[in-house]
Coordinates of C-alpha atoms in Angstrom, one line a residue:
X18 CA 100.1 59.3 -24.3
X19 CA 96.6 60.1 -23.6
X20 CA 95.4 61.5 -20.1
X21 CA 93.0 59.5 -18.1
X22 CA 90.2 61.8 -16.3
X23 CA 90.0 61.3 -13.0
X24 CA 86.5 60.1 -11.6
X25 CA 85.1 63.3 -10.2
X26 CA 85.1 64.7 -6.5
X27 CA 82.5 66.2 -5.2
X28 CA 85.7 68.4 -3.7
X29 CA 86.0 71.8 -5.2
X30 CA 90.0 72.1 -4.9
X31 CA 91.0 71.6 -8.0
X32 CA 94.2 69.6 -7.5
X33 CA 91.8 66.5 -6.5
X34 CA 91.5 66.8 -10.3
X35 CA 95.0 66.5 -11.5
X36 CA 94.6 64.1 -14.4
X37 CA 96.5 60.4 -14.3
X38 CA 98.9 59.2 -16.9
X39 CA 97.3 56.2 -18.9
X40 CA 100.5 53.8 -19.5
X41 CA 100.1 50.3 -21.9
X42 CA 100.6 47.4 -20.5
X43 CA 103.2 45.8 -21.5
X44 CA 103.2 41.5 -22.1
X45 CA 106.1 39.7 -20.7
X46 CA 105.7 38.4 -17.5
X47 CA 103.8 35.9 -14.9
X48 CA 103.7 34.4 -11.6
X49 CA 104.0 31.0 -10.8
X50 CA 102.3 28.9 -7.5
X51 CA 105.1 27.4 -5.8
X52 CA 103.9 25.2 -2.6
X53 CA 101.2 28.2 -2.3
X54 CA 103.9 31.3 -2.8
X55 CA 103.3 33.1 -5.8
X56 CA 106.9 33.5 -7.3
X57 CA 107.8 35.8 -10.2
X58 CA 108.9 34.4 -13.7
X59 CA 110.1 36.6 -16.0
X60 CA 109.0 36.5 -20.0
X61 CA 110.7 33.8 -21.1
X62 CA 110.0 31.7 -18.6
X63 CA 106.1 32.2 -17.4
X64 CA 103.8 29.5 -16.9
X65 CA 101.4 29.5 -19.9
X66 CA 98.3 28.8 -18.0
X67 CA 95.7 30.6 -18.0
X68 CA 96.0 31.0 -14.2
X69 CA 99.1 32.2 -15.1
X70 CA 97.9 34.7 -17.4
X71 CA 95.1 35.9 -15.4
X72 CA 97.9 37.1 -12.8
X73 CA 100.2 38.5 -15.1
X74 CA 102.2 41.8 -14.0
X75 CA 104.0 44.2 -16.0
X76 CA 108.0 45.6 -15.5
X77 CA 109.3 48.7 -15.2
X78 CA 113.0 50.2 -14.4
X79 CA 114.2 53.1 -12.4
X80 CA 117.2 55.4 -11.6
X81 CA 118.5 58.8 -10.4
X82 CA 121.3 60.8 -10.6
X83 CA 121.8 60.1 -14.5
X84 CA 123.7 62.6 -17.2
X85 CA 127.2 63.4 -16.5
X86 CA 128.6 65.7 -19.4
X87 CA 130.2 63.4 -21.2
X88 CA 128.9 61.1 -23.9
X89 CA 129.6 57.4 -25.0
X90 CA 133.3 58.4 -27.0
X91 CA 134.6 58.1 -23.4
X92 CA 134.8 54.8 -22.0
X93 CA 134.3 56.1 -18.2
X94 CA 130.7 57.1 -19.1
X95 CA 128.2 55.7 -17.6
X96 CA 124.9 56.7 -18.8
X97 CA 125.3 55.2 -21.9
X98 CA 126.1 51.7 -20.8
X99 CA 122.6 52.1 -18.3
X100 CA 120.9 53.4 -21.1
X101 CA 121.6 50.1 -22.8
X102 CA 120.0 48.5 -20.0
X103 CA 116.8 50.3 -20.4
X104 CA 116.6 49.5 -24.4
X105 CA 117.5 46.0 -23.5
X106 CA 114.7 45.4 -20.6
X107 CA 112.5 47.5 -22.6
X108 CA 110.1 48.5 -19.5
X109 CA 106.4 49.2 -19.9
X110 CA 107.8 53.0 -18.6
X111 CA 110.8 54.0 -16.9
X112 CA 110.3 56.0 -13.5
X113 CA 113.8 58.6 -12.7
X114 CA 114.2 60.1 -9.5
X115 CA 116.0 63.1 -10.0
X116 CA 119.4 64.9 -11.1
X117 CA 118.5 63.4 -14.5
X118 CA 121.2 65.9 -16.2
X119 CA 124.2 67.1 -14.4
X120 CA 125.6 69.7 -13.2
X121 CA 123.7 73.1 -13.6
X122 CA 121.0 70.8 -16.0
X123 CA 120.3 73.4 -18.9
X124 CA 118.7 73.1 -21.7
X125 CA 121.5 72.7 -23.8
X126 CA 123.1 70.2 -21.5
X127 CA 119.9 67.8 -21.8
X128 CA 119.9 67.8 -25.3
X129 CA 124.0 67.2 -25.7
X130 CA 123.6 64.7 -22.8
X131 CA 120.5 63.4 -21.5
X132 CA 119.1 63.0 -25.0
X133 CA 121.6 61.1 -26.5
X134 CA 121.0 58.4 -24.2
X135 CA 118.3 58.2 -22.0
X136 CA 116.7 60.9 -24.1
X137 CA 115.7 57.5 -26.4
X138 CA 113.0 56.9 -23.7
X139 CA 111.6 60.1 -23.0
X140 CA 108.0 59.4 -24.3
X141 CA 107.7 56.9 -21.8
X142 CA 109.3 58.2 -18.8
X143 CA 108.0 59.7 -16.0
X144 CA 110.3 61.8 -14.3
X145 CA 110.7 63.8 -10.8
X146 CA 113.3 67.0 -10.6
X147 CA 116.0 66.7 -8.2
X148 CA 118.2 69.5 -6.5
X149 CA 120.9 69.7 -9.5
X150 CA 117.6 70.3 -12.3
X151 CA 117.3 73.8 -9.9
X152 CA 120.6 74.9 -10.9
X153 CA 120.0 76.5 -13.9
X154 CA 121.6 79.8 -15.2
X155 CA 118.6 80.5 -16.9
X156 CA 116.1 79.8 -14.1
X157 CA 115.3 77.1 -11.7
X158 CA 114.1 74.1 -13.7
X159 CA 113.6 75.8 -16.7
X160 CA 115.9 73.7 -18.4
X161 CA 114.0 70.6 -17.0
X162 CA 111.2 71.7 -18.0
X163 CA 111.6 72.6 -21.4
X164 CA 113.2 69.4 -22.3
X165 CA 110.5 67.2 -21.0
X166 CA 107.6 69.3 -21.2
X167 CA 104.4 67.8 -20.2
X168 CA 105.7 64.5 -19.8
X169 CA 107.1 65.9 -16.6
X170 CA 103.9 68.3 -16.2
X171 CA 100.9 66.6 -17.4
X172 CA 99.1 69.4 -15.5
X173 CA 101.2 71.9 -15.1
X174 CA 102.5 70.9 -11.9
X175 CA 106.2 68.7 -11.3
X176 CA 104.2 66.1 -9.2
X177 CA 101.9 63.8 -10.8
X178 CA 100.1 60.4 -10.7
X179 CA 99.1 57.5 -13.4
X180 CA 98.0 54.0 -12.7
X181 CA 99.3 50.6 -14.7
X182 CA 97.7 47.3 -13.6
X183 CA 96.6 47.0 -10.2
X184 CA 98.9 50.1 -9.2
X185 CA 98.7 53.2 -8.5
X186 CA 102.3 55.8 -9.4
X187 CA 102.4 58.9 -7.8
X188 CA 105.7 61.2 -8.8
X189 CA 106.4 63.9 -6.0
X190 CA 108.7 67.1 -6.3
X191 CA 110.8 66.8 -3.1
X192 CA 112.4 70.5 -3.6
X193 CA 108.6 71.3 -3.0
X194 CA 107.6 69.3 0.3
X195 CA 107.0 72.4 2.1
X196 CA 104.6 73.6 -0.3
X197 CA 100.7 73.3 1.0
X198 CA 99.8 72.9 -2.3
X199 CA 101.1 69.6 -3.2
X200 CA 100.8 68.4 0.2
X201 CA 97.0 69.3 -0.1
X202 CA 97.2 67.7 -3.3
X203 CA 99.2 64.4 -2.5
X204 CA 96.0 64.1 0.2
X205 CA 93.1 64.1 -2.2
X206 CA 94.9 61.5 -4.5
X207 CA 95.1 59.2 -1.9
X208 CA 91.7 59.7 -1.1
X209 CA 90.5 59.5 -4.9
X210 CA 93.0 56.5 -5.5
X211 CA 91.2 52.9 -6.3
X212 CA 93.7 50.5 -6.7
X213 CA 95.3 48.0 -4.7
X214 CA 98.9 48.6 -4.5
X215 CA 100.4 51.9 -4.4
X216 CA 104.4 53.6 -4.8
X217 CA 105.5 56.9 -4.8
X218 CA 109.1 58.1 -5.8
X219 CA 110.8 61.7 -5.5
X220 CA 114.5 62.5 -5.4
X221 CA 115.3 63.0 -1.7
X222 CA 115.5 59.9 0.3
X223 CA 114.3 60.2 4.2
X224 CA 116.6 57.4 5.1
X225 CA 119.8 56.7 2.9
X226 CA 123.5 55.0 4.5
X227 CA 125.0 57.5 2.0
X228 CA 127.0 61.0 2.1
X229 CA 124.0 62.6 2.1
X230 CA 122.2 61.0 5.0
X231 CA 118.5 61.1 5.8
X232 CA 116.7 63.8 4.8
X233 CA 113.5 64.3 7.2
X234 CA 111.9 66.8 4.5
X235 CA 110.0 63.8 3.2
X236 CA 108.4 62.4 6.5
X237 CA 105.7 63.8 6.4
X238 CA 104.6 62.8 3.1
X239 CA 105.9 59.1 4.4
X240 CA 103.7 59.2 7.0
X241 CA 100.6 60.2 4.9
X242 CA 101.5 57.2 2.6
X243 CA 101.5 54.7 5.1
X244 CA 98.6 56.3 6.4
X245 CA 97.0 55.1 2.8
X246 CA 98.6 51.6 2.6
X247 CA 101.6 52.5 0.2
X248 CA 103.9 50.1 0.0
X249 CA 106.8 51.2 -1.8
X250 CA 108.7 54.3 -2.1
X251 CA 112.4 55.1 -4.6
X252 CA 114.4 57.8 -4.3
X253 CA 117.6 59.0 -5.6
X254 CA 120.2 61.9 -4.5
X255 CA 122.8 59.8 -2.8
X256 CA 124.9 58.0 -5.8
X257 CA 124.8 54.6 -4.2
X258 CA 122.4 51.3 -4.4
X259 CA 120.3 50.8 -1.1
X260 CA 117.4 49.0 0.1
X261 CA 115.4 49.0 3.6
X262 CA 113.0 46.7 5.0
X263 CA 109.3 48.0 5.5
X264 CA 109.8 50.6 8.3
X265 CA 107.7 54.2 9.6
X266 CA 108.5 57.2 8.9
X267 CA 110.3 57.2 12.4
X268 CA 112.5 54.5 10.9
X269 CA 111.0 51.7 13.0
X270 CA 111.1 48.4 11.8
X271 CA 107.2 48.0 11.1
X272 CA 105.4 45.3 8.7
X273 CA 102.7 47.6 7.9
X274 CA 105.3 50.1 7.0
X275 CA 107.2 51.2 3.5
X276 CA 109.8 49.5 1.6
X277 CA 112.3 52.2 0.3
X278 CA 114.8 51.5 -2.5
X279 CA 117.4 53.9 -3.2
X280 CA 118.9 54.0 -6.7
X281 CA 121.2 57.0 -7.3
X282 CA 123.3 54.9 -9.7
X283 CA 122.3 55.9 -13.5
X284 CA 125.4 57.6 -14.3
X285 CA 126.8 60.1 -11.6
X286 CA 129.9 59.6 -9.8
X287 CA 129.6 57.5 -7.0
X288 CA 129.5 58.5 -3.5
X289 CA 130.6 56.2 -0.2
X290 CA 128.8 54.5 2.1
X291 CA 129.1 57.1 6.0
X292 CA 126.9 55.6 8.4
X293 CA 124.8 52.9 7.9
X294 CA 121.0 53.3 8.7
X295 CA 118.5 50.8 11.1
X296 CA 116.5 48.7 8.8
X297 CA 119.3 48.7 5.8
X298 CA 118.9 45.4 3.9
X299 CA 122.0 45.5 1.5
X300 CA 124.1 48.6 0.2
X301 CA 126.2 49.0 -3.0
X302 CA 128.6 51.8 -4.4
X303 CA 130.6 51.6 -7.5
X304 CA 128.3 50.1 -9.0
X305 CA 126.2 51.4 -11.7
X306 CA 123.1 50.1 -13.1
X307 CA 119.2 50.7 -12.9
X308 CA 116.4 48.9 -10.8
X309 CA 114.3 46.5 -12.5
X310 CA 110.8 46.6 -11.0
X311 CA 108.4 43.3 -11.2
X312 CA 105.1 44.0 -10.7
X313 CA 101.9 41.9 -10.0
X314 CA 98.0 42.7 -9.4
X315 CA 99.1 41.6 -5.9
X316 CA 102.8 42.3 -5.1
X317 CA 106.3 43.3 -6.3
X318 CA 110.1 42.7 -6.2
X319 CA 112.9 43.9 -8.0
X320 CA 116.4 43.2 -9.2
X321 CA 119.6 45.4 -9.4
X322 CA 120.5 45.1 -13.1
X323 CA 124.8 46.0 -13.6
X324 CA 126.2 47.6 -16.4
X325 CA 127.7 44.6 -17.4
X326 CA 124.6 43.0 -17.5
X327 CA 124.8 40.9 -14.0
X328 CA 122.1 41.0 -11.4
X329 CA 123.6 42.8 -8.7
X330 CA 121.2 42.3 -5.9
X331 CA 117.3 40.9 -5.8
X332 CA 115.0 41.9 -3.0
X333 CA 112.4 39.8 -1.6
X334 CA 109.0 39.5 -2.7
X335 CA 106.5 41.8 -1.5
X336 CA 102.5 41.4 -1.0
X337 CA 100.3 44.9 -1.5
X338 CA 98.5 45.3 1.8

């Protein structure tokens, strides 16, 4: 897909330069004014009016924690069957947070794996490394990035942004939140950023009910997204469904803060629920699926989407601040 320039800053760091990823809009969806509440209708059943129209969003779908070795001859595979989910939604892109090929995700395992499934979206997907894409005999990420290539590095860094609609997309690397660099970078997108709404994703949640727990190596980079009216964040790592209300990077309730999802459920074995966190809205394990995004020039919700095709869970809607 073609790169977007970004306008220019009068900065001289060049990572206030790092070019967007233009995405097409996709048709097939609209709002509808309920008793002055702006509900979402999905393709087949939007309002035709050109009020309607004029507020039309766009859908996309995201998971983590995707490619187990194993392929669809085995009926306990799972990446297949969400892979199925994807080709049926049929997204405008698909955003995945992480540990998209397991275990030691080489090369060779992406292509045997990965490819053969989720691999059927690659062009438009816009993927994040987790820890598991480090383990690689032949060198941290290399694997990673030799399969996706600059659709993971549109500029030769693992953290990017694009914009679609009204929103702004900004991909992080969280095996590279101590780095200055893309903290100094994350900074001057935010300030170069024009649109309305704004979401983030990277692979290590800072709160998750999960085995893995909260992981404060992201609040920092919560708190400088806040700071710029973000409004929703995904991660993966833990291998469970999760959502939070808006909170702070503290993990106060706040309704200024961020809404988190957590959707490590693309494929990998599930992992149990330990302790649950302040602010958890609704938890899920054993169940696989991906996270159907709905978004507006003005707001967003989402729906857990099952294997078995059922709608496993549906947030709230959400305004952009």
């Amino acid at each position: 897909m073609p790169l977007i320039p970004r306008a220019t800053d009068s900065r001289k760091n060049s990572r206030s330069r790092k070019a967007r990823l233009g995405v097409p809009i996709a048709a097939g969806a609209s709002l509808a004014l309920v008793g002055g509440v702006l509900l979402w209708s999905p393709a087949k059943e939007a309002d035709a009016s050109p009020a309607a129209a004029a507020r039309a969003g766009f859908t996309a779908v995201a998971a983590g924690d995707i490619a187990e070795q194993c392929t669809a001859s085995s009926s306990s595979c799972k990446h297949p069957k969400t892979a199925a989910l994807v080709k049926q939604i049929n997204p405008s892109f698909v955003m995945t947070m992480g540990d998209n090929q397991y275990d030691d995700a080489r090369l060779k395992d992406f292509q045997k794996y990965y490819d053969k499934t989720w691999g059927a979206f690659k062009s438009k997907t816009r993927p994040v490394p987790g820890n598991h894409e480090s383990y690689d005999p032949a060198g941290a990420f290399k694997g990673y990035k030799s399969y996706f290539g600059s659709v993971a590095y549109p500029d030769g860094e693992s953290y990017y942004s694009f914009d679609q609609g009204n929103w702004h997309f900004i991909a992080l690397d969280s095996n590279k939140f101590d780095d200055d660099e893309q903290i100094d970078w994350l900074k001057d997108d935010l300030a170069a950023n024009t649109k309305k709404c704004v979401a983030a994703y990277w692979h290590h949640p800072l709160f998750s009910s999960g085995e893995h727990g909260n992981d404060p190596v992201g609040r920092p980079v919560w708190k400088l997204l806040q700071a710029n009216k973000a409004e929703l964040v995904l991660n993966g790592h833990d291998h469970h469904y999760e959502r939070f209300a808006p909170q702070n990077a503290d993990g106060k309730a706040d309704a200024n803060g961020i809404v988190e999802v957590l959707g490590g459920m693309g494929g990998a074995n599930p992992y149990d629920i330990e302790e649950v966190q302040p602010n958890s809205q609704k938890r899920l394990t054993d169940t696989f699926g991906v996270v159907k995004l709905n978004f507006t020039d003005t707001g967003f919700s989402w729906n857990l989407v099952g294997t078995d095709g059922s709608t496993k869970d549906t947030s709230p809607s959400y305004s952009c601040r």
